[in-house]
PDB file of C-alpha atoms and ligand atoms in Angstrom:
ATOM      1  CA  UNK R   1       2.241 150.042 124.176  1.00 50.00           C
ATOM      2  CA  UNK R   2       0.771 148.876 121.143  1.00 48.00           C
ATOM      3  CA  UNK R   3       2.061 149.916 117.610  1.00 54.00           C
ATOM      4  CA  UNK R   4      -1.408 151.790 116.566  1.00 74.00           C
ATOM      5  CA  UNK R   5      -0.887 153.963 119.746  1.00 91.00           C
ATOM      6  CA  UNK R   6       1.330 157.033 119.855  1.00 97.00           C
ATOM      7  CA  UNK R   7       2.238 157.540 123.624  1.00 98.00           C
ATOM      8  CA  UNK R   8       0.934 160.763 125.156  1.00 98.00           C
ATOM      9  CA  UNK R   9       3.827 162.187 127.096  1.00 98.00           C
ATOM     10  CA  UNK R  10       3.828 165.058 129.574  1.00 98.00           C
ATOM     11  CA  UNK R  11       6.802 166.775 130.995  1.00 99.00           C
ATOM     12  CA  UNK R  12       7.469 168.613 134.042  1.00 98.00           C
ATOM     13  CA  UNK R  13      10.097 171.112 134.367  1.00 98.00           C
ATOM     14  CA  UNK R  14      11.594 173.786 136.278  1.00 98.00           C
ATOM     15  CA  UNK R  15      14.276 175.575 134.122  1.00 98.00           C
ATOM     16  CA  UNK R  16      16.208 175.332 131.159  1.00 98.00           C
ATOM     17  CA  UNK R  17      14.438 172.396 129.275  1.00 98.00           C
ATOM     18  CA  UNK R  18      17.137 170.993 127.374  1.00 98.00           C
ATOM     19  CA  UNK R  19      15.920 167.252 127.872  1.00 98.00           C
ATOM     20  CA  UNK R  20      12.543 168.164 127.085  1.00 98.00           C
ATOM     21  CA  UNK R  21      13.685 170.122 123.954  1.00 98.00           C
ATOM     22  CA  UNK R  22      15.903 166.900 122.999  1.00 97.00           C
ATOM     23  CA  UNK R  23      13.204 164.527 123.519  1.00 98.00           C
ATOM     24  CA  UNK R  24      10.776 166.965 121.202  1.00 98.00           C
ATOM     25  CA  UNK R  25      13.114 167.114 118.467  1.00 97.00           C
ATOM     26  CA  UNK R  26      13.689 163.230 118.570  1.00 96.00           C
ATOM     27  CA  UNK R  27       9.943 162.227 118.454  1.00 97.00           C
ATOM     28  CA  UNK R  28       9.385 165.008 115.601  1.00 96.00           C
ATOM     29  CA  UNK R  29      12.475 163.712 113.676  1.00 95.00           C
ATOM     30  CA  UNK R  30      11.723 159.884 114.435  1.00 93.00           C
ATOM     31  CA  UNK R  31       8.374 158.975 113.506  1.00 92.00           C
ATOM     32  CA  UNK R  32       9.372 155.341 114.155  1.00 92.00           C
ATOM     33  CA  UNK R  33       8.979 156.158 117.988  1.00 95.00           C
ATOM     34  CA  UNK R  34       5.152 156.187 118.533  1.00 97.00           C
ATOM     35  CA  UNK R  35       5.092 158.806 121.205  1.00 98.00           C
ATOM     36  CA  UNK R  36       4.453 162.578 121.138  1.00 98.00           C
ATOM     37  CA  UNK R  37       4.765 165.281 123.792  1.00 98.00           C
ATOM     38  CA  UNK R  38       1.186 166.705 124.652  1.00 98.00           C
ATOM     39  CA  UNK R  39       2.156 169.453 127.187  1.00 98.00           C
ATOM     40  CA  UNK R  40       4.656 170.965 129.720  1.00 98.00           C
ATOM     41  CA  UNK R  41       4.249 171.897 132.986  1.00 98.00           C
ATOM     42  CA  UNK R  42       6.416 174.334 134.997  1.00 98.00           C
ATOM     43  CA  UNK R  43       6.326 175.347 138.561  1.00 98.00           C
ATOM     44  CA  UNK R  44       8.548 178.237 137.787  1.00 98.00           C
ATOM     45  CA  UNK R  45       7.056 181.187 135.740  1.00 98.00           C
ATOM     46  CA  UNK R  46      10.447 182.236 134.876  1.00 98.00           C
ATOM     47  CA  UNK R  47      11.614 178.723 133.311  1.00 98.00           C
ATOM     48  CA  UNK R  48      13.446 178.984 129.640  1.00 98.00           C
ATOM     49  CA  UNK R  49      11.756 175.659 129.237  1.00 98.00           C
ATOM     50  CA  UNK R  50       8.342 177.872 128.709  1.00 98.00           C
ATOM     51  CA  UNK R  51       9.789 179.625 126.009  1.00 98.00           C
ATOM     52  CA  UNK R  52      10.986 176.905 124.296  1.00 98.00           C
ATOM     53  CA  UNK R  53       7.988 174.963 124.664  1.00 98.00           C
ATOM     54  CA  UNK R  54       5.889 178.169 123.167  1.00 98.00           C
ATOM     55  CA  UNK R  55       8.576 178.267 120.191  1.00 98.00           C
ATOM     56  CA  UNK R  56       8.115 174.599 119.553  1.00 98.00           C
ATOM     57  CA  UNK R  57       4.021 174.764 119.785  1.00 98.00           C
ATOM     58  CA  UNK R  58       3.712 172.671 122.472  1.00 98.00           C
ATOM     59  CA  UNK R  59       0.993 173.459 125.074  1.00 98.00           C
ATOM     60  CA  UNK R  60       2.565 175.103 128.383  1.00 98.00           C
ATOM     61  CA  UNK R  61       1.147 175.790 131.587  1.00 98.00           C
ATOM     62  CA  UNK R  62       2.495 177.205 134.814  1.00 98.00           C
ATOM     63  CA  UNK R  63       1.737 175.872 138.018  1.00 98.00           C
ATOM     64  CA  UNK R  64       3.332 178.125 140.402  1.00 98.00           C
ATOM     65  CA  UNK R  65       4.047 176.673 143.774  1.00 94.00           C
ATOM     66  CA  UNK R  66       4.266 180.062 145.650  1.00 95.00           C
ATOM     67  CA  UNK R  67       0.917 181.331 144.218  1.00 97.00           C
ATOM     68  CA  UNK R  68      -0.938 178.415 146.237  1.00 97.00           C
ATOM     69  CA  UNK R  69      -1.448 178.640 149.983  1.00 97.00           C
ATOM     70  CA  UNK R  70       0.066 175.041 150.588  1.00 97.00           C
ATOM     71  CA  UNK R  71       1.830 172.089 149.224  1.00 97.00           C
ATOM     72  CA  UNK R  72      -1.349 170.296 149.018  1.00 98.00           C
ATOM     73  CA  UNK R  73      -2.893 173.138 146.943  1.00 98.00           C
ATOM     74  CA  UNK R  74      -0.265 173.254 144.830  1.00 98.00           C
ATOM     75  CA  UNK R  75      -0.200 169.386 144.038  1.00 98.00           C
ATOM     76  CA  UNK R  76      -3.842 169.475 143.860  1.00 98.00           C
ATOM     77  CA  UNK R  77      -3.600 171.975 140.983  1.00 98.00           C
ATOM     78  CA  UNK R  78      -0.705 170.081 139.323  1.00 98.00           C
ATOM     79  CA  UNK R  79      -2.578 166.782 139.610  1.00 98.00           C
ATOM     80  CA  UNK R  80      -5.421 168.589 137.587  1.00 98.00           C
ATOM     81  CA  UNK R  81      -3.397 170.169 134.929  1.00 98.00           C
ATOM     82  CA  UNK R  82      -1.715 166.664 134.458  1.00 98.00           C
ATOM     83  CA  UNK R  83      -4.815 164.716 134.506  1.00 98.00           C
ATOM     84  CA  UNK R  84      -6.375 167.262 131.974  1.00 98.00           C
ATOM     85  CA  UNK R  85      -3.288 166.213 129.498  1.00 98.00           C
ATOM     86  CA  UNK R  86      -4.207 162.668 129.927  1.00 98.00           C
ATOM     87  CA  UNK R  87      -0.633 161.309 129.769  1.00 98.00           C
ATOM     88  CA  UNK R  88       0.351 157.645 129.260  1.00 98.00           C
ATOM     89  CA  UNK R  89       3.871 159.020 130.850  1.00 98.00           C
ATOM     90  CA  UNK R  90       5.084 161.948 132.884  1.00 98.00           C
ATOM     91  CA  UNK R  91       8.712 162.655 132.336  1.00 99.00           C
ATOM     92  CA  UNK R  92      10.401 164.751 134.884  1.00 98.00           C
ATOM     93  CA  UNK R  93      13.216 166.757 133.215  1.00 98.00           C
ATOM     94  CA  UNK R  94      14.915 168.954 135.666  1.00 98.00           C
ATOM     95  CA  UNK R  95      11.916 169.288 137.902  1.00 98.00           C
ATOM     96  CA  UNK R  96      13.051 170.741 141.256  1.00 97.00           C
ATOM     97  CA  UNK R  97      10.396 169.562 143.561  1.00 96.00           C
ATOM     98  CA  UNK R  98       9.727 166.602 145.700  1.00 96.00           C
ATOM     99  CA  UNK R  99       6.339 165.506 145.343  1.00 97.00           C
ATOM    100  CA  UNK R 100       4.295 163.580 147.990  1.00 98.00           C
ATOM    101  CA  UNK R 101       2.922 159.985 147.843  1.00 97.00           C
ATOM    102  CA  UNK R 102      -0.572 161.873 147.305  1.00 97.00           C
ATOM    103  CA  UNK R 103       0.615 163.658 143.912  1.00 98.00           C
ATOM    104  CA  UNK R 104       2.547 160.416 142.815  1.00 98.00           C
ATOM    105  CA  UNK R 105      -0.475 157.976 143.448  1.00 97.00           C
ATOM    106  CA  UNK R 106      -2.746 158.959 140.615  1.00 98.00           C
ATOM    107  CA  UNK R 107       0.159 158.554 138.033  1.00 98.00           C
ATOM    108  CA  UNK R 108       2.058 155.625 139.956  1.00 94.00           C
ATOM    109  CA  UNK R 109       4.305 153.651 137.519  1.00 97.00           C
ATOM    110  CA  UNK R 110       3.819 156.273 134.745  1.00 98.00           C
ATOM    111  CA  UNK R 111       6.130 158.830 136.368  1.00 98.00           C
ATOM    112  CA  UNK R 112       9.911 158.870 135.547  1.00 98.00           C
ATOM    113  CA  UNK R 113      12.395 161.184 136.430  1.00 98.00           C
ATOM    114  CA  UNK R 114      16.073 161.989 135.121  1.00 98.00           C
ATOM    115  CA  UNK R 115      18.811 162.368 137.207  1.00 98.00           C
ATOM    116  CA  UNK R 116      22.582 163.156 136.918  1.00 98.00           C
ATOM    117  CA  UNK R 117      24.416 160.383 138.794  1.00 98.00           C
ATOM    118  CA  UNK R 118      24.461 156.505 138.401  1.00 98.00           C
ATOM    119  CA  UNK R 119      21.871 155.830 141.193  1.00 98.00           C
ATOM    120  CA  UNK R 120      21.553 154.785 143.901  1.00 98.00           C
ATOM    121  CA  UNK R 121      24.789 156.839 144.212  1.00 98.00           C
ATOM    122  CA  UNK R 122      24.660 160.656 144.770  1.00 98.00           C
ATOM    123  CA  UNK R 123      21.046 161.731 145.067  1.00 98.00           C
ATOM    124  CA  UNK R 124      20.179 165.109 145.384  1.00 97.00           C
ATOM    125  CA  UNK R 125      21.865 168.146 144.176  1.00 97.00           C
ATOM    126  CA  UNK R 126      25.408 168.763 143.265  1.00 98.00           C
ATOM    127  CA  UNK R 127      25.855 165.229 141.711  1.00 98.00           C
ATOM    128  CA  UNK R 128      28.895 166.426 139.766  1.00 98.00           C
ATOM    129  CA  UNK R 129      30.991 167.740 142.988  1.00 98.00           C
ATOM    130  CA  UNK R 130      30.093 164.400 144.749  1.00 98.00           C
ATOM    131  CA  UNK R 131      31.413 162.144 142.052  1.00 98.00           C
ATOM    132  CA  UNK R 132      34.797 164.390 142.221  1.00 98.00           C
ATOM    133  CA  UNK R 133      35.013 164.330 145.895  1.00 98.00           C
ATOM    134  CA  UNK R 134      34.680 160.768 146.084  1.00 98.00           C
ATOM    135  CA  UNK R 135      37.409 160.347 143.722  1.00 98.00           C
ATOM    136  CA  UNK R 136      35.202 158.135 141.296  1.00 97.00           C
ATOM    137  CA  UNK R 137      36.180 157.175 138.015  1.00 96.00           C
ATOM    138  CA  UNK R 138      32.782 156.679 136.254  1.00 96.00           C
ATOM    139  CA  UNK R 139      29.878 159.019 136.161  1.00 97.00           C
ATOM    140  CA  UNK R 140      26.457 158.920 134.288  1.00 97.00           C
ATOM    141  CA  UNK R 141      22.993 159.721 134.392  1.00 98.00           C
ATOM    142  CA  UNK R 142      19.760 157.519 135.666  1.00 98.00           C
ATOM    143  CA  UNK R 143      16.033 157.386 134.689  1.00 98.00           C
ATOM    144  CA  UNK R 144      14.215 156.064 137.630  1.00 98.00           C
ATOM    145  CA  UNK R 145      10.478 155.844 138.639  1.00 98.00           C
ATOM    146  CA  UNK R 146       9.189 158.428 140.706  1.00 98.00           C
ATOM    147  CA  UNK R 147       8.363 157.542 144.200  1.00 97.00           C
ATOM    148  CA  UNK R 148       8.100 159.917 147.167  1.00 95.00           C
ATOM    149  CA  UNK R 149      11.773 159.172 148.324  1.00 95.00           C
ATOM    150  CA  UNK R 150      13.994 161.833 146.544  1.00 96.00           C
ATOM    151  CA  UNK R 151      15.831 160.349 143.622  1.00 97.00           C
ATOM    152  CA  UNK R 152      14.972 156.978 145.277  1.00 97.00           C
ATOM    153  CA  UNK R 153      12.578 154.893 142.915  1.00 98.00           C
ATOM    154  CA  UNK R 154      13.531 151.890 140.922  1.00 98.00           C
ATOM    155  CA  UNK R 155      16.005 152.769 138.368  1.00 98.00           C
ATOM    156  CA  UNK R 156      15.091 151.934 134.443  1.00 98.00           C
ATOM    157  CA  UNK R 157      17.992 152.899 132.881  1.00 98.00           C
ATOM    158  CA  UNK R 158      21.431 154.576 132.658  1.00 98.00           C
ATOM    159  CA  UNK R 159      24.155 155.787 130.855  1.00 97.00           C
ATOM    160  CA  UNK R 160      27.972 156.221 131.891  1.00 96.00           C
ATOM    161  CA  UNK R 161      31.043 158.290 131.169  1.00 95.00           C
ATOM    162  CA  UNK R 162      34.630 158.051 132.496  1.00 95.00           C
ATOM    163  CA  UNK R 163      35.819 161.013 134.578  1.00 96.00           C
ATOM    164  CA  UNK R 164      38.979 162.481 133.460  1.00 95.00           C
ATOM    165  CA  UNK R 165      41.790 163.608 135.522  1.00 95.00           C
ATOM    166  CA  UNK R 166      41.336 166.979 134.438  1.00 97.00           C
ATOM    167  CA  UNK R 167      37.364 167.344 135.272  1.00 97.00           C
ATOM    168  CA  UNK R 168      35.819 169.791 137.247  1.00 98.00           C
ATOM    169  CA  UNK R 169      32.138 169.936 138.243  1.00 98.00           C
ATOM    170  CA  UNK R 170      31.510 172.288 135.063  1.00 98.00           C
ATOM    171  CA  UNK R 171      33.041 169.980 132.661  1.00 98.00           C
ATOM    172  CA  UNK R 172      31.537 167.183 134.332  1.00 97.00           C
ATOM    173  CA  UNK R 173      27.969 168.577 133.605  1.00 98.00           C
ATOM    174  CA  UNK R 174      28.841 170.035 130.147  1.00 97.00           C
ATOM    175  CA  UNK R 175      29.964 166.659 129.009  1.00 96.00           C
ATOM    176  CA  UNK R 176      27.154 164.756 130.667  1.00 97.00           C
ATOM    177  CA  UNK R 177      24.352 166.764 129.056  1.00 97.00           C
ATOM    178  CA  UNK R 178      24.309 165.509 125.917  1.00 95.00           C
ATOM    179  CA  UNK R 179      24.243 161.709 127.015  1.00 96.00           C
ATOM    180  CA  UNK R 180      21.460 162.746 129.477  1.00 97.00           C
ATOM    181  CA  UNK R 181      19.434 163.759 126.239  1.00 97.00           C
ATOM    182  CA  UNK R 182      20.573 160.262 124.537  1.00 96.00           C
ATOM    183  CA  UNK R 183      19.303 158.410 127.569  1.00 97.00           C
ATOM    184  CA  UNK R 184      15.906 160.462 127.496  1.00 98.00           C
ATOM    185  CA  UNK R 185      15.205 159.454 123.930  1.00 96.00           C
ATOM    186  CA  UNK R 186      15.870 155.934 124.077  1.00 96.00           C
ATOM    187  CA  UNK R 187      14.136 155.568 127.458  1.00 97.00           C
ATOM    188  CA  UNK R 188      11.008 157.117 125.966  1.00 98.00           C
ATOM    189  CA  UNK R 189      11.377 155.266 122.738  1.00 96.00           C
ATOM    190  CA  UNK R 190      11.395 151.850 125.129  1.00 96.00           C
ATOM    191  CA  UNK R 191       8.235 153.268 127.006  1.00 98.00           C
ATOM    192  CA  UNK R 192       6.561 153.894 123.879  1.00 97.00           C
ATOM    193  CA  UNK R 193       7.231 150.425 122.177  1.00 95.00           C
ATOM    194  CA  UNK R 194       7.567 147.810 125.108  1.00 95.00           C
ATOM    195  CA  UNK R 195       5.333 146.684 127.588  1.00 97.00           C
ATOM    196  CA  UNK R 196       7.282 148.592 130.762  1.00 98.00           C
ATOM    197  CA  UNK R 197       5.642 148.199 134.051  1.00 98.00           C
ATOM    198  CA  UNK R 198       6.625 149.432 137.691  1.00 98.00           C
ATOM    199  CA  UNK R 199       4.860 148.155 140.731  1.00 96.00           C
ATOM    200  CA  UNK R 200       5.915 147.097 144.330  1.00 95.00           C
ATOM    201  CA  UNK R 201       9.122 148.494 143.655  1.00 96.00           C
ATOM    202  CA  UNK R 202       9.818 146.057 140.690  1.00 98.00           C
ATOM    203  CA  UNK R 203      10.150 146.895 136.880  1.00 98.00           C
ATOM    204  CA  UNK R 204       8.989 144.448 134.438  1.00 98.00           C
ATOM    205  CA  UNK R 205       9.702 144.781 130.525  1.00 97.00           C
ATOM    206  CA  UNK R 206       7.610 142.864 128.478  1.00 96.00           C
ATOM    207  CA  UNK R 207       6.774 140.626 131.581  1.00 96.00           C
ATOM    208  CA  UNK R 208      10.393 139.951 132.618  1.00 97.00           C
ATOM    209  CA  UNK R 209      11.628 141.421 135.658  1.00 98.00           C
ATOM    210  CA  UNK R 210      14.548 143.974 135.191  1.00 97.00           C
ATOM    211  CA  UNK R 211      17.321 142.983 137.575  1.00 97.00           C
ATOM    212  CA  UNK R 212      19.884 145.631 136.891  1.00 96.00           C
ATOM    213  CA  UNK R 213      19.298 148.971 135.041  1.00 97.00           C
ATOM    214  CA  UNK R 214      19.296 149.216 131.183  1.00 97.00           C
ATOM    215  CA  UNK R 215      22.432 150.423 130.135  1.00 95.00           C
ATOM    216  CA  UNK R 216      21.506 152.597 127.070  1.00 93.00           C
ATOM    217  CA  UNK R 217      24.754 153.964 126.088  1.00 83.00           C
ATOM    218  CA  UNK R 218      25.473 151.839 122.768  1.00 71.00           C
ATOM    219  CA  UNK R 219      27.327 153.573 120.041  1.00 69.00           C
ATOM    220  CA  UNK R 220      29.327 155.735 122.751  1.00 69.00           C
ATOM    221  CA  UNK R 221      32.860 155.273 124.068  1.00 70.00           C
ATOM    222  CA  UNK R 222      33.740 155.167 127.664  1.00 68.00           C
ATOM    223  CA  UNK R 223      33.941 159.124 127.612  1.00 67.00           C
ATOM    224  CA  UNK R 224      30.721 159.653 126.283  1.00 64.00           C
ATOM    225  CA  UNK R 225      31.867 160.136 122.627  1.00 69.00           C
ATOM    226  CA  UNK R 226      29.904 158.573 119.441  1.00 67.00           C
ATOM    227  CA  UNK R 227      31.914 155.920 118.198  1.00 67.00           C
ATOM    228  CA  UNK R 228      30.595 156.487 114.472  1.00 59.00           C
ATOM    229  CA  UNK R 229      28.960 159.651 113.182  1.00 49.00           C
ATOM    230  CA  UNK R 230      25.797 160.447 114.783  1.00 48.00           C
ATOM    231  CA  UNK R 231      22.557 160.158 112.529  1.00 45.00           C
ATOM    232  CA  UNK R 232      19.192 161.543 114.076  1.00 40.00           C
ATOM    233  CA  UNK R 233      20.097 160.551 117.634  1.00 43.00           C
TER     234      UNK R 233
HETATM  235  C1  GRF P   1      19.441 167.709 134.020  1.00 88.89           C
HETATM  236  O1  GRF P   1      20.978 167.472 134.578  1.00 88.89           O
HETATM  237  C2  GRF P   1      18.762 166.493 134.865  1.00 88.89           C
HETATM  238  O2  GRF P   1      19.337 165.402 135.019  1.00 88.89           O
HETATM  239  C3  GRF P   1      18.402 167.251 136.255  1.00 88.89           C
HETATM  240  O3  GRF P   1      18.284 168.547 135.827  1.00 88.89           O
HETATM  241  C4  GRF P   1      18.956 168.914 134.807  1.00 88.89           C
HETATM  242  C5  GRF P   1      17.708 169.310 133.765  1.00 88.89           C
HETATM  243  O4  GRF P   1      18.419 170.213 132.739  1.00 88.89           O
HETATM  244  N1  GRF P   1      17.427 166.590 137.026  1.00 88.89           N
HETATM  245  P1  GRF P   1      17.419 170.517 131.641  1.00 88.89           P
HETATM  246  O5  GRF P   1      16.502 171.706 132.107  1.00 88.89           O
HETATM  247  O6  GRF P   1      17.040 169.632 130.804  1.00 88.89           O
HETATM  248  O7  GRF P   1      18.145 171.500 130.564  1.00 88.89           O
END
């Protein structure tokens, strides 16, 4: 992405939309990040994210899967709506549907998803419970490129936090969410300013292959608390 271009970001959601809101706030309040959100699409007519988008003045659209006769018809409508936004990047932020390869193909290498685990551990739902059941001492969130395999695409970036003895699934989710927002902002900033590509299962950044996911927890301690006072994060 060159510096005279503001990256066009489309966001896909199904629910609450806190990652969308945090990203919108970051892009509005940090003009140094050359990116802006061009639209939000929800597959759920009742998603809270739709209200947030309207409140923030972000164009919002519903593509309701249940209103289409087949998954193919739903994905056709989704591809059309996304294409109309002409996005450089598509961010899945709490989008609860697995897309087929046909729906991903037009946007291959430009679609990322945020997932609340340290991938490749704990794909799918109930990640906080899975971390506790496995007795793990670390938890976190990942942003990966989207493929047809659920939470299975190449991982670009992560943020980590320690699991406390006293944690339950609710406290893990609560403590992780602000870190997800941090990861989302930092990753979109990277996509907007650097040459990030994903092809044939490999990620390159400015021409160099990424061998491990970027760890984007700078400024956070091992519990995910800020080491100094956050300013504009
Ligand atoms: C987040 O935990 C994200 O990692 C997962 O779904 C949740 C979405 O939250 N994929 P929100 O809708 O952004 O508040």
